[in-house]
PDB file of C-alpha atoms (C1' of nucleotides) in Angstrom:
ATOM      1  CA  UNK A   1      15.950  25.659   6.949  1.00  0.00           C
ATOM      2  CA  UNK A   2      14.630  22.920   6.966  1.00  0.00           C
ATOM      3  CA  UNK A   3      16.589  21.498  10.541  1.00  0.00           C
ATOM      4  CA  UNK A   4      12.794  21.968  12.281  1.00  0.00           C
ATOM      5  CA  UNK A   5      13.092  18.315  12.479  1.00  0.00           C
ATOM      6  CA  UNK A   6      16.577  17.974  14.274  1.00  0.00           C
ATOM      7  CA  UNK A   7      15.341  20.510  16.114  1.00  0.00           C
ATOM      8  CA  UNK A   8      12.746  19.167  17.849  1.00  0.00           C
ATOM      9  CA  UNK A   9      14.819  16.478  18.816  1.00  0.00           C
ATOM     10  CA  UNK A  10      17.258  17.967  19.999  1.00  0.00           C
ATOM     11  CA  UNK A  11      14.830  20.065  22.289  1.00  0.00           C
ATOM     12  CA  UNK A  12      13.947  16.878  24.143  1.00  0.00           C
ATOM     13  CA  UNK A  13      14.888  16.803  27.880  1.00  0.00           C
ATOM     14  CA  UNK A  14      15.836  13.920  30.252  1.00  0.00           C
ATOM     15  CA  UNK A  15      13.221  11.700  30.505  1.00  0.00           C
ATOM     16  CA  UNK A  16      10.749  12.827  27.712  1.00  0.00           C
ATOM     17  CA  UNK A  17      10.259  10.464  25.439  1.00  0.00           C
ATOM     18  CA  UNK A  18       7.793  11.336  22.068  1.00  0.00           C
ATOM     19  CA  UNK A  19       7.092   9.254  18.847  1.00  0.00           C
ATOM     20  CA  UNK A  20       8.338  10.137  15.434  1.00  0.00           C
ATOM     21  CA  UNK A  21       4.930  11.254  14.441  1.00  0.00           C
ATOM     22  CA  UNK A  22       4.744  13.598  17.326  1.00  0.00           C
ATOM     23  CA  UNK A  23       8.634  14.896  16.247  1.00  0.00           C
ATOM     24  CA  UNK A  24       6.914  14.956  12.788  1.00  0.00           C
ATOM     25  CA  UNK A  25       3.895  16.980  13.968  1.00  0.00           C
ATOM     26  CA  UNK A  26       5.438  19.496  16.178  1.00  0.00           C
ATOM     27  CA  UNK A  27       8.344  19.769  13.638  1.00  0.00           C
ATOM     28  CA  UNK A  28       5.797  20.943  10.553  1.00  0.00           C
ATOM     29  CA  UNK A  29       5.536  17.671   8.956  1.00  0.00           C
ATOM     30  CA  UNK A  30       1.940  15.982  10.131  1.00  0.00           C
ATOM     31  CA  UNK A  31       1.940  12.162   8.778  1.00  0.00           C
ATOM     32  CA  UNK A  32       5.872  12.560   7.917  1.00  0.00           C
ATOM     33  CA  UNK A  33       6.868  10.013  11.121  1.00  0.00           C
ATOM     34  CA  UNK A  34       8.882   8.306   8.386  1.00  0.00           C
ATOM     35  CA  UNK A  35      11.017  11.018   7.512  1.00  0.00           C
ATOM     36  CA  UNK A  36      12.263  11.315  10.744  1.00  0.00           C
ATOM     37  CA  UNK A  37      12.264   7.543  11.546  1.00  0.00           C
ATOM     38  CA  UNK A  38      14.964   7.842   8.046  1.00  0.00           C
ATOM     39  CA  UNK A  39      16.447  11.000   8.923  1.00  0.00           C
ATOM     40  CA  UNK A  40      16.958   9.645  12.564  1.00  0.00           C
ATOM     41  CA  UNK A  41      18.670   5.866  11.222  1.00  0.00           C
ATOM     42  CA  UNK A  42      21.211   8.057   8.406  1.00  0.00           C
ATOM     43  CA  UNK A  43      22.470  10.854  10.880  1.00  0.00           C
ATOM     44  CA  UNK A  44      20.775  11.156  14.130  1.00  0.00           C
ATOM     45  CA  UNK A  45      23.550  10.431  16.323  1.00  0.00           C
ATOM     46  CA  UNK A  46      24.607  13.604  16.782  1.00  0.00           C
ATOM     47  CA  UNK A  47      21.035  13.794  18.278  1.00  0.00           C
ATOM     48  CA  UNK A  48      18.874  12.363  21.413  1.00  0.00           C
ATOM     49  CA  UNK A  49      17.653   9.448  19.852  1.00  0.00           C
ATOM     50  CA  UNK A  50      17.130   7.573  22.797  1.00  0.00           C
ATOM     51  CA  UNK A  51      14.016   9.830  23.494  1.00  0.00           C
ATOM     52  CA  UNK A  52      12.107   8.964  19.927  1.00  0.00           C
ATOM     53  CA  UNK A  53       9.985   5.737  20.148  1.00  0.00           C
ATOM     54  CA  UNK A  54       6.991   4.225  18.159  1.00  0.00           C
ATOM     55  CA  UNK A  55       3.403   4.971  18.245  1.00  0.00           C
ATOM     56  CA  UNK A  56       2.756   1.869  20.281  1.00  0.00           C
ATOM     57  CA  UNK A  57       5.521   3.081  22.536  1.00  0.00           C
ATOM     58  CA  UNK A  58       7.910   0.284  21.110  1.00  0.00           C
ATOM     59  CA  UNK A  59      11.657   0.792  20.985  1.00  0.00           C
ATOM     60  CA  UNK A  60      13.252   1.383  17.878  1.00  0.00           C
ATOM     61  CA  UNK A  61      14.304  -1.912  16.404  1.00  0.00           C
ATOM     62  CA  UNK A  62      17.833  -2.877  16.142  1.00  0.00           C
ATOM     63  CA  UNK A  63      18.642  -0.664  19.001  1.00  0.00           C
ATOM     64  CA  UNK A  64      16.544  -1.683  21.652  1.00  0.00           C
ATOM     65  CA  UNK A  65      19.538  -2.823  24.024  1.00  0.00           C
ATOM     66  CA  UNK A  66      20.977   0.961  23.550  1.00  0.00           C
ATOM     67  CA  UNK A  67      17.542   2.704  23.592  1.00  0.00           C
ATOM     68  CA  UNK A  68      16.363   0.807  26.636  1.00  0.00           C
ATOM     69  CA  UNK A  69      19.812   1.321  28.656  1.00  0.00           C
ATOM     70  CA  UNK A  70      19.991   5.125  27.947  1.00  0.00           C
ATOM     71  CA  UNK A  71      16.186   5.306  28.663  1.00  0.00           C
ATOM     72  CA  UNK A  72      16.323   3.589  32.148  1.00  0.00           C
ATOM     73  CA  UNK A  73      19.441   5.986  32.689  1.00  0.00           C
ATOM     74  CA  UNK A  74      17.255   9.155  32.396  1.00  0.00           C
ATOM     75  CA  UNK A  75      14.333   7.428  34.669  1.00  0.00           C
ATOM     76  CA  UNK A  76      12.109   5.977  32.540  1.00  0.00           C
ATOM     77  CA  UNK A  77      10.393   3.260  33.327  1.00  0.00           C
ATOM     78  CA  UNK A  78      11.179   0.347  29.775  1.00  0.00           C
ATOM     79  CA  UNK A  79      10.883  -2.957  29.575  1.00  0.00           C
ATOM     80  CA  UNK A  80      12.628  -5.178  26.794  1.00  0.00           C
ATOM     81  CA  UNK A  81      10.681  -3.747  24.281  1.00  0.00           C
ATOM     82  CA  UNK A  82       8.860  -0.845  24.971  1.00  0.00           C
ATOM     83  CA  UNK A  83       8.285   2.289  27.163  1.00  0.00           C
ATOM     84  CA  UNK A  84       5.915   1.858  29.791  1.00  0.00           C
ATOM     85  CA  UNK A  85       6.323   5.354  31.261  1.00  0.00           C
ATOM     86  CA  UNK A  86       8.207   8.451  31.182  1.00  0.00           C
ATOM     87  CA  UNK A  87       8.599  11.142  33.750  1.00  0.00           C
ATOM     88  CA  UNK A  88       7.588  13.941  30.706  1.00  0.00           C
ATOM     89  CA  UNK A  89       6.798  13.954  27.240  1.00  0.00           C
ATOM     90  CA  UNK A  90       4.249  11.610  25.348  1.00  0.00           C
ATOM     91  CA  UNK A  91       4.474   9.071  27.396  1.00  0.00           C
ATOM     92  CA  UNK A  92       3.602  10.762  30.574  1.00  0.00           C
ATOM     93  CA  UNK A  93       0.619   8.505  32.520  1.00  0.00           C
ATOM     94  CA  UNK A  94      -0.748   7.048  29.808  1.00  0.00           C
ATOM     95  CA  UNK A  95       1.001   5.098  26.592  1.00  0.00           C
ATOM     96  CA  UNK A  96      -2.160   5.017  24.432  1.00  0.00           C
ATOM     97  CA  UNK A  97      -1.712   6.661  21.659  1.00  0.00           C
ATOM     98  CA  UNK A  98      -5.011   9.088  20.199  1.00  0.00           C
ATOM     99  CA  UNK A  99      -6.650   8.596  17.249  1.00  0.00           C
ATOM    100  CA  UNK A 100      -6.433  11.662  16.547  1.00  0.00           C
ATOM    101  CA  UNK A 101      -5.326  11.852  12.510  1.00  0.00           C
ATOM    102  CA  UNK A 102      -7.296  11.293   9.551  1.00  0.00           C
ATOM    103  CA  UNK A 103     -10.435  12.719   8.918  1.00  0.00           C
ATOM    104  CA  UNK A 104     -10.183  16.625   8.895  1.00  0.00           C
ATOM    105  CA  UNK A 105     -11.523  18.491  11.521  1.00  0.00           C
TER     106      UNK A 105
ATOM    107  C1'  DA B   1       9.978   5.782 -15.961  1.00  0.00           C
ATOM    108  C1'  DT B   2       8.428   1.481 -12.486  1.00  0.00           C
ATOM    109  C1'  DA B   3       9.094  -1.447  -8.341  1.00  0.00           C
ATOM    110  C1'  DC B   4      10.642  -2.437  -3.710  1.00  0.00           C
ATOM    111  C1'  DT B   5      11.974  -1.224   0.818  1.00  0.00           C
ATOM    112  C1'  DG B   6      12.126   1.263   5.171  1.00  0.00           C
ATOM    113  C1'  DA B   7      14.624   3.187  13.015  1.00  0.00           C
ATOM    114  C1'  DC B   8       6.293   4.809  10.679  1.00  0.00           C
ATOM    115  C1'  DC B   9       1.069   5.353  11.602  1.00  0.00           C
ATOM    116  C1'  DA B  10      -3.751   4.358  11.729  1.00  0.00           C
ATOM    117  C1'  DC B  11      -7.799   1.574  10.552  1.00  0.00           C
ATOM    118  C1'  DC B  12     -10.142  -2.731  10.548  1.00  0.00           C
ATOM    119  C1'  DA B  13     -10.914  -7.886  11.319  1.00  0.00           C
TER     120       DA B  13
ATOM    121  C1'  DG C   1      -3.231  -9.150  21.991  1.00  0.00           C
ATOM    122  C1'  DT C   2      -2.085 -10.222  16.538  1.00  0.00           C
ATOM    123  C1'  DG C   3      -2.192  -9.751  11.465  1.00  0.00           C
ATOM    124  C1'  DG C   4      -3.408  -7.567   7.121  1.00  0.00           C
ATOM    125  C1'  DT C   5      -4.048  -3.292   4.294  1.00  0.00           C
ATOM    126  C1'  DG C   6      -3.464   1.534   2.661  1.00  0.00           C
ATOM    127  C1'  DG C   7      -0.980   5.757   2.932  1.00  0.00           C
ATOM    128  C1'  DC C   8       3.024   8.676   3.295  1.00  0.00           C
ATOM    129  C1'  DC C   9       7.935  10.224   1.424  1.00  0.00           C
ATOM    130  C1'  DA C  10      12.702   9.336   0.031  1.00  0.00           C
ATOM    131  C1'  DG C  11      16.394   6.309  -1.466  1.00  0.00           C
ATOM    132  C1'  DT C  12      17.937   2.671  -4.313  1.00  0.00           C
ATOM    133  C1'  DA C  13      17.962  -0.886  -8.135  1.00  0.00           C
TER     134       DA C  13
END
DNA sequence: ATACTGACCACCA
DNA sequence: GTGGTGGCCAGTA
């Protein structure tokens, strides 16, 4: 049962907008954003993939027209390329992302 | 089995 | 801000 991943996506509301290492995190998977970033391009689109970005806050490439539409439908504020706020979620305020990895605590 | 690539992430220069 | 490097896991040749 391993659908932790889809999951968490699919728990995503209007408007909050997370990275695939914070899916990855929350989902059971710390330093797995690639598995979702895969799982996300094979089959996500029975899911809200819209709301998944980058680390930098970048939209996902290739479907940055889509992304960015949908996004600025929900209220978030986009630009071309990235996300430069979102009313919840990651991206709430601030779009720096911590440092927090590596380096056990 | 190795090697390369990818809807990624973080560190360092 | 950009560019390079290492790490991660899975799929494909």
């Amino acid at each position: 049962m391993q659908r932790r991943i889809t999951d968490v996506i699919r728990s995503l509301n209007q408007g909050e907008v997370v990275s695939y290492g914070d899916i990855a995190e929350v989902a059971g998977f710390p330093g797995r954003a690639r598995l979702v970033g895969r799982l996300l391009a094979v089959g996500g689109q029975d899911l809200p993939w819209w709301r998944v970005v980058t680390a930098s806050g970048r939209l996902i490439p290739g479907q940055e027209s889509r992304q960015r539409r949908m996004l600025a439908d929900e209220g978030v504020e986009v630009t071309l390329t990235r996300v430069v706020r979102s009313p919840s979620g990651r991206f709430a305020g601030q779009a720096s992302p911590s440092r927090s990895r590596r380096t056990d605590t």
